[in-house]
Structures are given as structure tokens and as C-alpha cells.
XYZ file of C-alpha atoms in Angstrom:
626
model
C 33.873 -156.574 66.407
C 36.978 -156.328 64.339
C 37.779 -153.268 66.934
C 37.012 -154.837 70.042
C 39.264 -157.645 69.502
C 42.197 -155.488 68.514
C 41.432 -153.574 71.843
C 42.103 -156.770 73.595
C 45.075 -157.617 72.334
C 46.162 -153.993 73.227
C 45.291 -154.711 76.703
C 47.132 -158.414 76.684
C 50.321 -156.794 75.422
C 50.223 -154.123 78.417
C 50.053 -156.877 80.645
C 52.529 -158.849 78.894
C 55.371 -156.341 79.262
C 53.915 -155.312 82.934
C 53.001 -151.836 81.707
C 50.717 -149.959 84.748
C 46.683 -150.410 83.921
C 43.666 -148.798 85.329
C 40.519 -150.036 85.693
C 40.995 -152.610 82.788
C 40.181 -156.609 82.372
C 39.945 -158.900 79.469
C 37.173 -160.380 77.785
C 33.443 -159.493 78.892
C 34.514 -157.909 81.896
C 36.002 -155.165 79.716
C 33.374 -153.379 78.525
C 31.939 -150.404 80.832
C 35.363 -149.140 81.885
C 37.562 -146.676 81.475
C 40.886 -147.914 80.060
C 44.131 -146.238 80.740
C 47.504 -147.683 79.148
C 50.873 -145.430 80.081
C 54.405 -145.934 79.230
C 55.777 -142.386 79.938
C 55.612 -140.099 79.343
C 53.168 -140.888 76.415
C 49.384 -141.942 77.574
C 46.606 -143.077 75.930
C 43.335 -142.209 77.165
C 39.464 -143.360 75.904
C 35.959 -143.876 77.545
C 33.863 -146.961 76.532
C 30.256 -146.427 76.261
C 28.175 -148.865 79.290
C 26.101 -151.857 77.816
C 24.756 -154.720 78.783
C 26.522 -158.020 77.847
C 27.842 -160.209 78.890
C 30.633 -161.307 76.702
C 31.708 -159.555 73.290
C 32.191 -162.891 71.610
C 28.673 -164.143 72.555
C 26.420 -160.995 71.850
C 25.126 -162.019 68.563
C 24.285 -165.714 69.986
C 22.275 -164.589 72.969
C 20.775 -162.016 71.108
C 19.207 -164.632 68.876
C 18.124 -166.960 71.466
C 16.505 -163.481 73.052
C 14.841 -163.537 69.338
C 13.827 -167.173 69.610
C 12.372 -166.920 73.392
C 10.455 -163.833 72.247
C 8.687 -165.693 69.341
C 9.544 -169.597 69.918
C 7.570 -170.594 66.613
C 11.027 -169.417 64.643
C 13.699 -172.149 64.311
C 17.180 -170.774 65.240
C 20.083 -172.636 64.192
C 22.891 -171.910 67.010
C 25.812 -172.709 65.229
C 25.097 -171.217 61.720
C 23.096 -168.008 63.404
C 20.642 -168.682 61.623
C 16.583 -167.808 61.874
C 14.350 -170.190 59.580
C 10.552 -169.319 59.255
C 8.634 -172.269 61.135
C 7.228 -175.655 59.331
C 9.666 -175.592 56.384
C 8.644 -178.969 55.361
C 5.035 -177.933 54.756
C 6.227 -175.127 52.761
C 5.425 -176.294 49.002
C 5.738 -174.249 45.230
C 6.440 -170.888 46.890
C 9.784 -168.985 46.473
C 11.837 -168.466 49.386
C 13.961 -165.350 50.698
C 16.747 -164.711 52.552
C 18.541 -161.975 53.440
C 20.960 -161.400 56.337
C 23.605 -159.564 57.286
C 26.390 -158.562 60.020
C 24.477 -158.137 63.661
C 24.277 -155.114 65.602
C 21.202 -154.028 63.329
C 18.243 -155.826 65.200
C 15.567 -156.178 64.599
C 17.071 -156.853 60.903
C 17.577 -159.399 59.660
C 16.158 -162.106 61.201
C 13.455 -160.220 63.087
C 11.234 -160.138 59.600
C 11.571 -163.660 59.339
C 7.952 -165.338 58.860
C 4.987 -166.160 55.987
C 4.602 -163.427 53.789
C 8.611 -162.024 54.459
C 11.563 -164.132 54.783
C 11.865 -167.425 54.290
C 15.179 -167.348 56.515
C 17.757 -164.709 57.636
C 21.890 -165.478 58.114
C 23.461 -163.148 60.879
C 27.043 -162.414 60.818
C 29.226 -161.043 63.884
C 28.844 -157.377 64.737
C 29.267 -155.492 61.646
C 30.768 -158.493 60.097
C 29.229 -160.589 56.631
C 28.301 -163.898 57.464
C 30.467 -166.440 56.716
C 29.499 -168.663 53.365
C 28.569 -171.889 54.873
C 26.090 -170.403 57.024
C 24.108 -169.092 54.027
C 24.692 -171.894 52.438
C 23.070 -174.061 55.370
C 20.440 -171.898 54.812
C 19.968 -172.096 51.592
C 20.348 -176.022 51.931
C 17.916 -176.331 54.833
C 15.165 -174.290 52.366
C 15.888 -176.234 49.057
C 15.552 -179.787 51.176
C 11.471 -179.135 50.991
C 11.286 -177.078 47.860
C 12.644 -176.776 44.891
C 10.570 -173.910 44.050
C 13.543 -171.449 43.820
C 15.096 -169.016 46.181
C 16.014 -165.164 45.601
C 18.411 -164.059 47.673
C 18.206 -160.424 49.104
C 21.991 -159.136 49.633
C 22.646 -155.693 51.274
C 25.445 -153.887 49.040
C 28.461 -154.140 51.167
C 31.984 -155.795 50.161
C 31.302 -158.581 52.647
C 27.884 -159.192 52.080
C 28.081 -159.456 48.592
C 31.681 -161.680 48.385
C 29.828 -163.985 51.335
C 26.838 -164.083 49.756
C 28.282 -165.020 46.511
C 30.185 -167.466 47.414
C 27.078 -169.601 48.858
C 25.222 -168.495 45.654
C 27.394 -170.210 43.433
C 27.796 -173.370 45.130
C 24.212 -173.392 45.094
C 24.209 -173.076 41.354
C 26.689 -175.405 41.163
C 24.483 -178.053 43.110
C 21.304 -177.385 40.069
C 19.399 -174.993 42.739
C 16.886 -172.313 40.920
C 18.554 -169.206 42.701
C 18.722 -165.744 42.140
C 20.232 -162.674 43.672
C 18.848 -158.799 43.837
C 21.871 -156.208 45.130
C 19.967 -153.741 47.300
C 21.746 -150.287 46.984
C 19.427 -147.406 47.632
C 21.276 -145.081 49.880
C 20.957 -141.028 47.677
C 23.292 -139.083 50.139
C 26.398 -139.668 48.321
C 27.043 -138.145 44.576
C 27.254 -140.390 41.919
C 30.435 -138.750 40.827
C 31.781 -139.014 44.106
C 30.995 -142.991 44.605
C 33.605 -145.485 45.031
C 34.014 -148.557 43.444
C 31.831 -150.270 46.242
C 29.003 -148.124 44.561
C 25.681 -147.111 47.396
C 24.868 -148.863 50.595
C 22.247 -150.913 51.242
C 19.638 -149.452 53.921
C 16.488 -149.921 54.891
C 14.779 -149.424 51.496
C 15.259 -153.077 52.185
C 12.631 -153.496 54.158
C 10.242 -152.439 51.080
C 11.486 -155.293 48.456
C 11.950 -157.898 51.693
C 7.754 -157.186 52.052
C 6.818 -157.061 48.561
C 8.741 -159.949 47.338
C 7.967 -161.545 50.193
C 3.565 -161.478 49.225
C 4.241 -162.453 45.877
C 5.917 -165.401 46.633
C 3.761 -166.243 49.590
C 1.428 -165.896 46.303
C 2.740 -168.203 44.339
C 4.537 -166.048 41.676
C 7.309 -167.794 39.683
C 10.503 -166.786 40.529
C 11.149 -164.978 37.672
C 8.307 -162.825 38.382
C 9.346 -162.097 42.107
C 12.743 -160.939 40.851
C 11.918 -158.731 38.366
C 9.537 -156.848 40.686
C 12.087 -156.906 43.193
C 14.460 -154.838 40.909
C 11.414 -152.499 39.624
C 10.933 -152.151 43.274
C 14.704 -151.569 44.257
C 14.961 -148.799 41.272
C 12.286 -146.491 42.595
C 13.486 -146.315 46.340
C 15.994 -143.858 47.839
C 17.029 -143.243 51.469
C 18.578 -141.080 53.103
C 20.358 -141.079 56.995
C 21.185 -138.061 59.442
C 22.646 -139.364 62.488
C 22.743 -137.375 65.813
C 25.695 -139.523 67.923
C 27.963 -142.098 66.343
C 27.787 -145.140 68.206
C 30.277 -147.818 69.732
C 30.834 -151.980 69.755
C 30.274 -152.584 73.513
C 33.614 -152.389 75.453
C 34.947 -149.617 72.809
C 34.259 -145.798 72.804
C 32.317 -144.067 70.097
C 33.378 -144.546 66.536
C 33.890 -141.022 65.445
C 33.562 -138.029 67.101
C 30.639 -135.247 66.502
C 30.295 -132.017 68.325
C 27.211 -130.898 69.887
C 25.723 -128.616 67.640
C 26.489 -130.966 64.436
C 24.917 -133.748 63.138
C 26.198 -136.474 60.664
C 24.868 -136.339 57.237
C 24.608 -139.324 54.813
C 25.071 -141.616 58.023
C 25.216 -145.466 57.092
C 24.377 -148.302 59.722
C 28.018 -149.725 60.365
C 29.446 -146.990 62.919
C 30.959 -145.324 60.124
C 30.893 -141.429 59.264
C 28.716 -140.026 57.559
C 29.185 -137.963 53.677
C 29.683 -134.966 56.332
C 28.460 -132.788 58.913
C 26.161 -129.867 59.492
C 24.871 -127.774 62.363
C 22.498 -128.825 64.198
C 18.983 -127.655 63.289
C 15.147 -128.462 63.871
C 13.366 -131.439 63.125
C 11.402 -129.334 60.664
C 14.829 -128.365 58.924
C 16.633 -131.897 59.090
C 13.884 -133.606 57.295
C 13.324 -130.700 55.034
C 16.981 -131.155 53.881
C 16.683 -134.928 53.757
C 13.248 -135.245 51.971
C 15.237 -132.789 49.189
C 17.732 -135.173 48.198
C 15.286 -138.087 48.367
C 13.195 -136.450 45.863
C 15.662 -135.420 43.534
C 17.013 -138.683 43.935
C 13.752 -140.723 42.659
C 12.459 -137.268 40.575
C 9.515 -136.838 43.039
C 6.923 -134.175 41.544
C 3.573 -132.998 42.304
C 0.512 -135.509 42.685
C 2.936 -138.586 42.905
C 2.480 -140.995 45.755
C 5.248 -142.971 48.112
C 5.525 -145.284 50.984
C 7.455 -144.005 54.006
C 9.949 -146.048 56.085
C 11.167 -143.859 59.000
C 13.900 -145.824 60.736
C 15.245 -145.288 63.798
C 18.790 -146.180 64.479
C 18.472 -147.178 67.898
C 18.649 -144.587 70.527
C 16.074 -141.938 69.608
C 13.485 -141.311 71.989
C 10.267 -142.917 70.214
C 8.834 -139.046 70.941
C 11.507 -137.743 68.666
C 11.023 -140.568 66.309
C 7.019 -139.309 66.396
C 7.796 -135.691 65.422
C 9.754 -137.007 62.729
C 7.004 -138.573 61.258
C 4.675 -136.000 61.629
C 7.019 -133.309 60.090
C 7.661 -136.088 56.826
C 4.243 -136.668 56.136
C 3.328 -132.972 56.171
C 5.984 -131.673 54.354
C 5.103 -134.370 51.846
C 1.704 -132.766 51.386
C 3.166 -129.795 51.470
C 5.025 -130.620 48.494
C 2.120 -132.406 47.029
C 3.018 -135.734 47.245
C 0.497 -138.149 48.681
C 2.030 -140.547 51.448
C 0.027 -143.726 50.815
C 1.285 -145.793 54.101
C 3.978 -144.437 56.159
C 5.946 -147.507 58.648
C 8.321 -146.127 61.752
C 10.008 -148.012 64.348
C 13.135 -149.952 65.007
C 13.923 -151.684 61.897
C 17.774 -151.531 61.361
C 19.447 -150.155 63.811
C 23.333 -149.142 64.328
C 23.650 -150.349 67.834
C 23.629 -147.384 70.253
C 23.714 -144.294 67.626
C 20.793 -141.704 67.729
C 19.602 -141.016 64.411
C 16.764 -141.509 61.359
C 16.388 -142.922 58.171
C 13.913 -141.401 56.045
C 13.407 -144.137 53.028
C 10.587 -143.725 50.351
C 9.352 -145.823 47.424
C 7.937 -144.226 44.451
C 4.570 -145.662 43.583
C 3.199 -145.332 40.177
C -0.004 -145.289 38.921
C 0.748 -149.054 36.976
C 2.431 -150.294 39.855
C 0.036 -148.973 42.584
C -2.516 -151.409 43.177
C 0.035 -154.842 43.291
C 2.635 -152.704 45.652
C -0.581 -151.542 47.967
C -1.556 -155.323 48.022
C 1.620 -156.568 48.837
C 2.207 -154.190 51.286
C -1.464 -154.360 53.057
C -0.833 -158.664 53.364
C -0.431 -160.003 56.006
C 2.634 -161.096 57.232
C 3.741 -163.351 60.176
C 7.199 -161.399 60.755
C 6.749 -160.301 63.962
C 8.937 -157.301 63.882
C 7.585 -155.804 60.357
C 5.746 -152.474 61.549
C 2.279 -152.498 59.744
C -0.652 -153.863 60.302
C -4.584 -153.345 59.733
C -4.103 -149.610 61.499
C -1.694 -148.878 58.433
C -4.311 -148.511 55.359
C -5.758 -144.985 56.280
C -9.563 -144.230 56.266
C -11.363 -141.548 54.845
C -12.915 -138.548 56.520
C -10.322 -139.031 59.602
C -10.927 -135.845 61.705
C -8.448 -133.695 62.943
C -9.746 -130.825 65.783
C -6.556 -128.360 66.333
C -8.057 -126.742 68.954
C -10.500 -127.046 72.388
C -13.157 -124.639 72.231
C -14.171 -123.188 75.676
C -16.744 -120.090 76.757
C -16.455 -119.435 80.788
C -19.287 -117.615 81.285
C -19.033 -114.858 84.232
C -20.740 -115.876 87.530
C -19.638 -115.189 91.018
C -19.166 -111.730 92.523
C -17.981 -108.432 90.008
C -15.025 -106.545 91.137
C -14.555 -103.238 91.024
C -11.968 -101.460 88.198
C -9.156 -100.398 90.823
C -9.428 -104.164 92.019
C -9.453 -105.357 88.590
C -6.078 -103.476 88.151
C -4.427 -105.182 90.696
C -5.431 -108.206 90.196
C -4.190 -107.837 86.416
C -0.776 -107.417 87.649
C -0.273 -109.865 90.576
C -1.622 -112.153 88.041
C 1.471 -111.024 85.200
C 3.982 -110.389 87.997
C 3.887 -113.877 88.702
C 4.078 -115.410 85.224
C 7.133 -113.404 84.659
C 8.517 -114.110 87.684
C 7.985 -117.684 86.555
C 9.406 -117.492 83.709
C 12.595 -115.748 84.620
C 13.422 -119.171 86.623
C 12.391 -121.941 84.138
C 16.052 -122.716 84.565
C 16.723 -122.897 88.088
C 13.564 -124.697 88.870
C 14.810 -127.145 86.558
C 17.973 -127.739 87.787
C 15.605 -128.234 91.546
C 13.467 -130.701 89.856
C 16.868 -132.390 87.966
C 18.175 -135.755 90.189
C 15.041 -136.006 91.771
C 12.001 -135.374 89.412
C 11.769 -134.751 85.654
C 14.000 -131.817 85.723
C 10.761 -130.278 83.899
C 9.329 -128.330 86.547
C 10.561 -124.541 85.298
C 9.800 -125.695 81.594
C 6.251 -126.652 82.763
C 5.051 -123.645 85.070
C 6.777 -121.402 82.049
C 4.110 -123.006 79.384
C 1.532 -122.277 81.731
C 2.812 -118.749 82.339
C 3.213 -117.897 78.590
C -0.124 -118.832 78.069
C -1.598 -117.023 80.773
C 0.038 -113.506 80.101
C -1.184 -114.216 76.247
C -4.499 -114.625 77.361
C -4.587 -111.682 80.070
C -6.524 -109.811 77.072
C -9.733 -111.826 77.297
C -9.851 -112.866 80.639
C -12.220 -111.048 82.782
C -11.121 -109.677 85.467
C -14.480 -108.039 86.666
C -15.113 -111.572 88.014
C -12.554 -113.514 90.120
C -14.375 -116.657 90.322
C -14.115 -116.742 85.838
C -10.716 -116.061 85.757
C -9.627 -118.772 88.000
C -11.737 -121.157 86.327
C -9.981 -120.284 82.721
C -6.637 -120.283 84.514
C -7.438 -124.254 85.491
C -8.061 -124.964 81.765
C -4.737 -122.795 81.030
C -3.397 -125.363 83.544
C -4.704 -128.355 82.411
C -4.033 -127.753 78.645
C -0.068 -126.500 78.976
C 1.037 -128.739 81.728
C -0.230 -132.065 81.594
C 0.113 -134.646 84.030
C 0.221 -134.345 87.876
C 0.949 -130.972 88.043
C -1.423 -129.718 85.434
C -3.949 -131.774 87.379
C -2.244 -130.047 91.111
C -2.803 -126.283 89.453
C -6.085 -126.950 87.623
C -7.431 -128.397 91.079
C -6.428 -125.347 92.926
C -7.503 -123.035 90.636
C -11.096 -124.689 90.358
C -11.096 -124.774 94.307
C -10.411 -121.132 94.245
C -13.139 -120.512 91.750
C -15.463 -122.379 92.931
C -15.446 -121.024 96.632
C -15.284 -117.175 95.279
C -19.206 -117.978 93.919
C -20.874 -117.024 96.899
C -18.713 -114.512 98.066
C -20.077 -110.810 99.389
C -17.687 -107.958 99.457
C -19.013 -107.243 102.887
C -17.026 -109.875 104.242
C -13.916 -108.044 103.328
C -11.198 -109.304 100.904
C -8.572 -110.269 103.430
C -11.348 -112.952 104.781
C -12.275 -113.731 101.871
C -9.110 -114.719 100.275
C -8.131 -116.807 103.361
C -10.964 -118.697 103.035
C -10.563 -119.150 99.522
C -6.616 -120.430 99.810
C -7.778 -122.566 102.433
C -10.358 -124.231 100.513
C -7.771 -125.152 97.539
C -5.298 -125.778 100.008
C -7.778 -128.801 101.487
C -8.834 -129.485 98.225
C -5.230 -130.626 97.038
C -4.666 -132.397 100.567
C -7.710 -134.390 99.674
C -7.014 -135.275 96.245
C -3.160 -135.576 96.287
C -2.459 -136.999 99.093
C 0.371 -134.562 100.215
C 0.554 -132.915 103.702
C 2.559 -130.198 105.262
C 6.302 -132.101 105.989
C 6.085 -133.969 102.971
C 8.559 -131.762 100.773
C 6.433 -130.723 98.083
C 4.065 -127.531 97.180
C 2.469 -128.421 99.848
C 4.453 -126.881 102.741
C 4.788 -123.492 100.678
C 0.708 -123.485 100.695
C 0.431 -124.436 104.006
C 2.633 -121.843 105.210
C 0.455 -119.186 103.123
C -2.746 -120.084 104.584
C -1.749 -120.354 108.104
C 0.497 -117.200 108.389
C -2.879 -114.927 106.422
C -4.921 -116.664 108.458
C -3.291 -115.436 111.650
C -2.710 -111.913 110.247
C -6.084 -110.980 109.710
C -6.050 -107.835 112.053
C -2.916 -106.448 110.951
C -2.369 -104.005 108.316
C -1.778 -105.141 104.865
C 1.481 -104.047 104.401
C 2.690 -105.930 108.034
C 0.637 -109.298 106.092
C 2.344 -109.324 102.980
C 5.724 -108.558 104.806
C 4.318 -111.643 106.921
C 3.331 -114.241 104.036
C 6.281 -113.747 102.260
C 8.573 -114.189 104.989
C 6.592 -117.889 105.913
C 6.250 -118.875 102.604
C 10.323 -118.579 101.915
C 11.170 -120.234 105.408
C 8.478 -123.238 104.404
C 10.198 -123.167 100.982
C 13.634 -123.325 103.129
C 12.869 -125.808 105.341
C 12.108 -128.438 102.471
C 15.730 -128.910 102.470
C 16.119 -130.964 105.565
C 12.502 -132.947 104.449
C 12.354 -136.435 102.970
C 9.938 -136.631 99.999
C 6.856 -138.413 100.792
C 4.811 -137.644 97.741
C 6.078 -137.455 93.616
C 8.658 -138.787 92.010
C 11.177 -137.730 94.187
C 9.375 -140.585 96.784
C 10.824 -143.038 95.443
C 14.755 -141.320 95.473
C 16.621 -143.002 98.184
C 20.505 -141.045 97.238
C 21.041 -138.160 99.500
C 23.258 -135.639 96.363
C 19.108 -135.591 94.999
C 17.470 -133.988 97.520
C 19.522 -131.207 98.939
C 18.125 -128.727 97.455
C 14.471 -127.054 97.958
C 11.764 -128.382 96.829
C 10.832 -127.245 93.068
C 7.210 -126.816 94.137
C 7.351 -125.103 96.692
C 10.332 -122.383 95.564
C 7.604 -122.053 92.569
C 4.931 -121.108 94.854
C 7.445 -118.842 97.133
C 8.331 -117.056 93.712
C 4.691 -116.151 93.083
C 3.942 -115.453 96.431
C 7.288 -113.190 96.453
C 5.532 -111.158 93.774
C 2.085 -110.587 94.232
C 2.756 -109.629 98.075
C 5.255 -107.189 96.640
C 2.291 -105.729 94.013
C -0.549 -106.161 96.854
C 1.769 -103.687 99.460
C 2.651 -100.958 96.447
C -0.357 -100.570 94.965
C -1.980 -97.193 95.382
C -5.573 -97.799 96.191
């Protein structure tokens, strides 16, 4: 916030002594732009990140009011920013909570505000304490209805704790029963190497905000929720690796990090991290990360946590699952016994990409009140558990489909068996050779996955070339459908595995008598029709479609030829149908619904996958020595 403004004054002053400007304005207009300020022959250049606001100074308000439209049972006080859980006056003998903070870390603070959490949350400006009279409204609007006491839940950051200090003695002063726990968790910094300030707060948080928070929806005394709070605060650790720094809106990034690096020791205010390493693995990163955590809280075999995986905002909730998974594993790995493991957006920092991994040691004498309190319900609508969180026993894992394709249709001879062998590897390799280029087709108008698809379907297939069984057509094709349905997923997975099953399906009844070249024609042109029927696609459509098409029609009308003056033939089609996709607008996929012309200029992925193949096996089919 702090930052923004000062870029704003930066911008008045160019203005004020008619210096040139580019592409600049003031206020909420600012932000998405590229600013350029020269007075020659010096120039100062940066790029602000794109975001949606709509003014800088009114963020944190409409991102409340977002809040309080969301879940309109929550009482939000405008002009304090701050979140009260509903029906305060009903509220009797239970301790209260609040905890709060600067903004630009939603869903925290005031998105755990509710029964069984928060009794109120104080938001500050971005990355900014909030001011001392708004906690102290707070604490005011809480103590009107109950005297019961209130423990205040402060984040350990200069401003934060001066702020919430402040409002904690004037409450003191006014006779209010209040009390104060100093969260300060964060392991990725020495302890001979910390500052004055001491650790950060992160979101081990979370962990004393939902324990506290069912004992004093309980009915504990004060006294008691405090002094579980600390046990609770002394046996968490966290630790952050962050993946891209991030940026107030209207200002570029905060620091820079190269490519191959990530931050280490990350906190949640846009600042760097304890320092930087290369960029590894998910495996790896949380290997490293789960170290210092468990030296940190002197983790050994058969103890059990609680995991908090946070993300910081702009990591793909895949990613976010993989971290997960490799935390919980390596935790059994180690022999440590995750009891409930929580992920999601918790407290974020803004736009960065990034984790926290935060676990609470769980004794034996401890276990059973922190599982309780944990397990209760809770009305905070952005706290992550729920009923699904308390595992089950004898939860089944299978790791892998089991299939037998039994051989039916008609038996080939060796020499055929051969051939087919290598048309069959020839095109998987060809395949693979262009993962990148049919990429960079599919990129702008698809998923830009198409060459990373077909190549997990290709690796698969030349790894299985050893037990497929080539003395029957008709099997193989059927195993290459499950190959095709297990590696590539979605609608393409469900295009090949279609084909494929066509193909096997008409090869049944086959005789040799009615001589291969027939017989394949027939059989193209039945899984040809077949994906017509099913996908919808025809021939003009841009897609796989016209490569097929071309295939079918050009053997078709080849028959009497000689094989080498086919193959010659089919090739030739199938790259001019391929070619021709250029000038096409999609009718069919993704790339339907891609209306800007720099998309679709190039050929279709689809169908230069399906002249590739075809490239090769007429190439094998007019060489081979029979």
C-alpha cells in the first residue's frame, strides 16, 4: 500500500514539472500499465502486474463487502473494517477471539470469523496493521454483551503487535478480562540469525484460531483457553517456499526471482524470502521443507501432527494437490502419522505462487482434546475441514487396472506380425519426436497439450509392445484403446480409444481371402464413421478429422494399384488434408470457440498427428521385404 502511494506521488511530480509520460494515470486507473518516466538521458522503466480493482484505496473495503455478500449472516462494520460473528447479543459466558491483520491475505482474517472460531476479525490496509481504534471497536462491540473475557490472537509483526497493544491496554484500562497470545511459528530462519522482531506469524495460526476457538465455544474459562493456546503455539512450526514474489495492484513484483529458483523461508507480506535455491521437484521442495519443520518441533518416529498446507494464492489447486500427496507420504515415510491434514487458500500473499507447509505436534496427553477441537464444528465459512476430514479405517487404495484381452478375431501370420510390430513403434517414435511442435499447434487455440498427450500414449505403447499380441490384429487394437483411454484422458483419449475399438471390432470377422488392402479400408472406414458418429466432427471442420478422411478416401480409390504407388498415394493426401486445415475455421474442440485469427494459422494439431503416423507406417509398409 505504502508502495503504491509513493508510486503516485512519483507520477504527480512528473506531471508537475511536465516531464514526458507513457501510458500512465493516477489513482485506480493506474494499475495494469506500463509506466515510463524520462528526463534524459536517464529512464526509468517497470511493468505492473494486471488485476482487477477498481481503486487502490478501496480494495480492502470492497473486498469485505464481497465477504459480507458471500455469507450475509456476518456483520461488517464499514468504517472500522471490521467482521463480527452474527447475534453478538445472544452470545453469553463464552470467551471471545479476535485476530486480524493487514489485508491482502484473504481469506484471513476475517474469513474464519463464526461459532466455534472467531468471535471478530480487524483488517488493516494492504500489508498494513490495523489502526488501534478499530480493534478497539471491536473489542468494545464484543465486551457490550459479555463480559466473559476476550483473548486476543496477534500475528508477530511490528505493526500488529504495537496496534494491537495499544487497543489491549485501553481495554485493560476500561476493567475488561483480556488477554493476548503472540503467534510466532515461522522455523526457516536461525535463531542466531533472528532480529529483534524475533519469527513471523503464519498460518500455524490457523491451528490455535480453531482450537481456542472450541474451547471457548465450550465454555472454558479464559484462563484455560490461553494457556492451551500457548501449549498449542509451542508445538507448531511452518515453513514457506515461494515460487513468484508478488505485487500491490498498480506496482510490479516485489523482488525479483529467476526461473529456475525459488524463494526459501518466504513470509506473506511481499517480502524475500531467508534465500534462494534452484528450482527442484515437488518431491524435493517438500522434502527440504518437512526437514526443517521437524527439526524445528523434534519430530521422531511414531509421533503424530496436523497438516496445514497453505497456498499463497496463485498455485494451481493441481499443484497444491501434489503437494499434499507428497507431505503426507513422506510423513509416513518418516514414520510420522498425519492425523488430519487441511489445504486450501487460507492466507494468502496476494498474487505470489507458493506453499506453506505448517504442522502441529500432537502428543499422546494432548491428543484426544486437540482431535476434539479440531473435529467441532465450526460456522467459519472459510475454515477447510469438515466431516470428510476425520479419516476412516480400511480406506482402499487400487494402484493399478487389471485387464486380460483375450485373443479373438483372425491370426496373422509371423512376416505380418513383423510388420505390423514396426509400423506400430515407427509411429510412437515418430510421435514422440514432435511432443513439442504439436504443442506449440495446439498452444493459442487448444490446451497446448496435444504432443504431451499422444507422447504418454506412445510411451506406453512401445513399453507394452512386449506383451501385446501381434498374431491377432483385432487384440492389439483393443489393448491399444485401453492404452488410450488410461494415458490420455479426456476427449482425445475417448477420440483414440473409439477408433481403436472400431478398428478392433470390425477386424473380428475378417478372412484373409479378402485380401489385406480391402480389408484395412474397410476397417479405417468403419472407425472413421464411428468417430463421425460419436464426435460430431466432419471432413472441413479442422480437426483429425480431415487427415482420416483423406486416408480412407485416397486407399479406398487405390485399391488396384500397387502398394508402393498407395502408400506414395496416402501419404501425399493425408499431408495436403493436414495442409489444407490452415485456411479451415474450427467447427469442433476447443479451438470452436476461438474467434482471433494469430490462433488458428497454423495446422491443425490433430490432424499433423495423424499425417505423422501415417508418414511412417506408409514409409515401413513400402520397405518391407515380404
Amino acid at each position: 500500500m505504502r508502495g503504491a502511494q509513493l508510486s503516485l506521488k512519483v507520477i504527480k511530480t512528473c506531471y508537475y514539472y511536465n516531464l514526458a509520460a507513457y501510458k500512465t494515470a493516477l489513482n485506480n486507473t493506474f494499475v495494469n500499465r506500463y509506466g515510463l518516466f524520462v528526463r534524459d538521458p536517464t529512464k526509468v522503466l517497470f511493468r505492473t502486474m494486471k488485476s482487477l480493482v477498481n481503486s487502490i484505496n478501496d480494495a480492502v473495503t470492497e473486498t469485505l463487502f464481497g465477504l459480507s455478500y458471500t455469507f450475509p449472516q456476518l456483520e461488517y462494520q464499514v468504517a472500522h473494517k471490521v467482521v463480527l460473528m452474527p447475534m453478538l447479543q445472544d452470545r453469553k459466558h463464552k470467551v471471545s477471539l479476535i485476530c486480524g491483520g493487514g489485508s491482502g491475505h484473504e481469506p484471513f482474517a476475517a474469513g474464519f470469523v463464526g461459532k466455534g472460531m472467531l468471535t471478530a476479525s480487524v483488517s488493516g490496509s494492504i500489508y498494513a496493521a490495523p489502526p488501534s481504534q478499530h480493534i478497539t471497536y471491536a473489542i468494545e462491540r464484543i465486551s457490550t454483551y459479555d463480559k466473559s473475557g476476550i483473548l486476543m490472537i496477534v500475528p508477530n509483526y511490528t505493526g500488529d503487535c504495537l496496534n494491537f497493544g495499544i487497543a489491549i491496554e485501553k481495554a485493560r484500562q476500561a476493567g475488561l478480562n483480556i488477554v493476548e497470545v503472540i503467534v510466532n511459528e515461522d522455523c526457516s530462519i536461525p535463531k542466531e540469525e533472528q532480529g529483534v522482531a524475533g519469527k513471523r506469524g503464519l498460518t500455524g495460526i490457523l491451528f490455535i484460531i480453531k482450537i481456542a476457538g472450541a474451547l471457548a465455544e465450550n465454555g472454558q474459562r479464559l484462563d484455560k483457553v490461553q494457556q492451551v493456546a500457548q501449549d498449542v503455539l509451542q508445538n507448531i512450526a511452518t515453513y514457506a517456499v515461494g515460487l513468484s514474489a508478488c505485487s500491490i495492484p498498480g506496482q510490479p513484483t516485489m523482488f525479483e526471482l529467476a526461473e529456475d529458483e525459488v524463494e526459501i523461508g518466504m513470509g506473506i507480506h511481499g517480502e524475500a524470502g531467508y534465500g534462494k535455491m534452484k528450482m527442484k521437484s515437488s518431491s524435493e521442495i517438500v522434502s527440504f521443507m518437512l526437514k526443517r519443520i521437524c527439526d524445528a518441533l523434534s519430530l521422531q518416529s511414531e509421533d503424530s501432527v496436523a497438516v496445514i498446507v497453505n497456498n499463497f494464492g496463485a498455485l494451481s489447486q493441481l499443484e497444491q494437490g501434489i503437494v499434499v500427496h507428497d507431505v503426507v507420504n513422506q510423513l509416513r515415510s518418516m514414520n510420522i502419522q498425519p492425523l488430519r491434514v487441511y489445504s486450501g487458500l487460507l492466507m494468502t500473499s496476494l498474487n505470489s505462487a507458493g506453499v506453506h507447509i505448517t504442522l502441529l505436534k500432537i502428543d499422546e496427553k494432548n491428543k484426544n482434546m486437540y482431535l476434539s477441537c479440531l473435529d467441532a464444528p465450526t460456522d467459519a465459512p472459510k475454515w477447510p475441514g469438515c466431516v470428510y476430514s476425520v479419516p476412516m479405517e480400511n480406506t482402499v487404495f487400487q494402484d493399478s487396472i487389471l485387464r486380460i484381452t483375450k485373443r479373438r478375431g483372425i491370426e496373422i501370420d509371423t512376416q505380418l506380425q513383423v510388420l505390423f510390430e514396426q509400423c506400430l513403434k515407427g509411429a510412437c517414435e515418430a510421435l514422440i519426436q514432435k511432443e513439442i511442435h504439436l504443442n506449440e499447434l495446439d498452444r493459442g487455440c487448444g490446451d497446448g497439450d496435444t504432443g504431451s498427450t499422444l507422447k504418454r500414449l506412445a510411451i506406453e505403447i512401445l513399453l507394452s509392445l512386449g506383451r501385446l499380441q501381434f498374431s491377432h490384429p483385432s487384440s492389439v487394437f483393443t489393448e491399444l484403446a485401453n492404452i488410450a483411454e488410461d494415458q490420455m484422458g479426456g476427449t482425445s483419449g475417448a477420440l483414440y480409444c473409439l477408433y481403436f475399438t472400431c478398428i478392433a471390432t470390425e477386424l473380428v470377422p475378417v478372412q484373409e481371402s479378402d485380401g489385406w488392402l480391402r480389408i484395412w479400408a474397410r476397417t479405417l472406414r468403419s472407425g472413421f464413421n464411428c468417430l463421425m458418429k460419436y464426435g460430431k466432427a466432419k471432413p472441413g471442420d479442422r480437426s483429425m478429422i480431415d487427415a482420416l478422411h483423406a486416408v480412407c478416401e485416397t486407399l479406398e480409390n487405390m485399391l488396384t494399384k500397387s502398394l508402393p504407388e498407395i502408400c506414395e498415394a496416402v501419404k501425399t493426401a493425408t499431408w495436403q488434408a493436414c495442409e489444407s486445415t490452415k485456411n479451415m475455421k474450427p467447427s469442433v474442440g476447443r479451438a470452436s470457440y476461438v474467434k482471433q485469427t494469430q490462433y488458428l494459422q497454423n495446422v491443425d494439431a490433430g490432424a499433423f498427428a495423424v499425417a505423422i503416423c501415417v508418414d511412417v507406417i506408409t514409409d515401413v509398409v513400402k520397405n518391407f521385404k515380404f
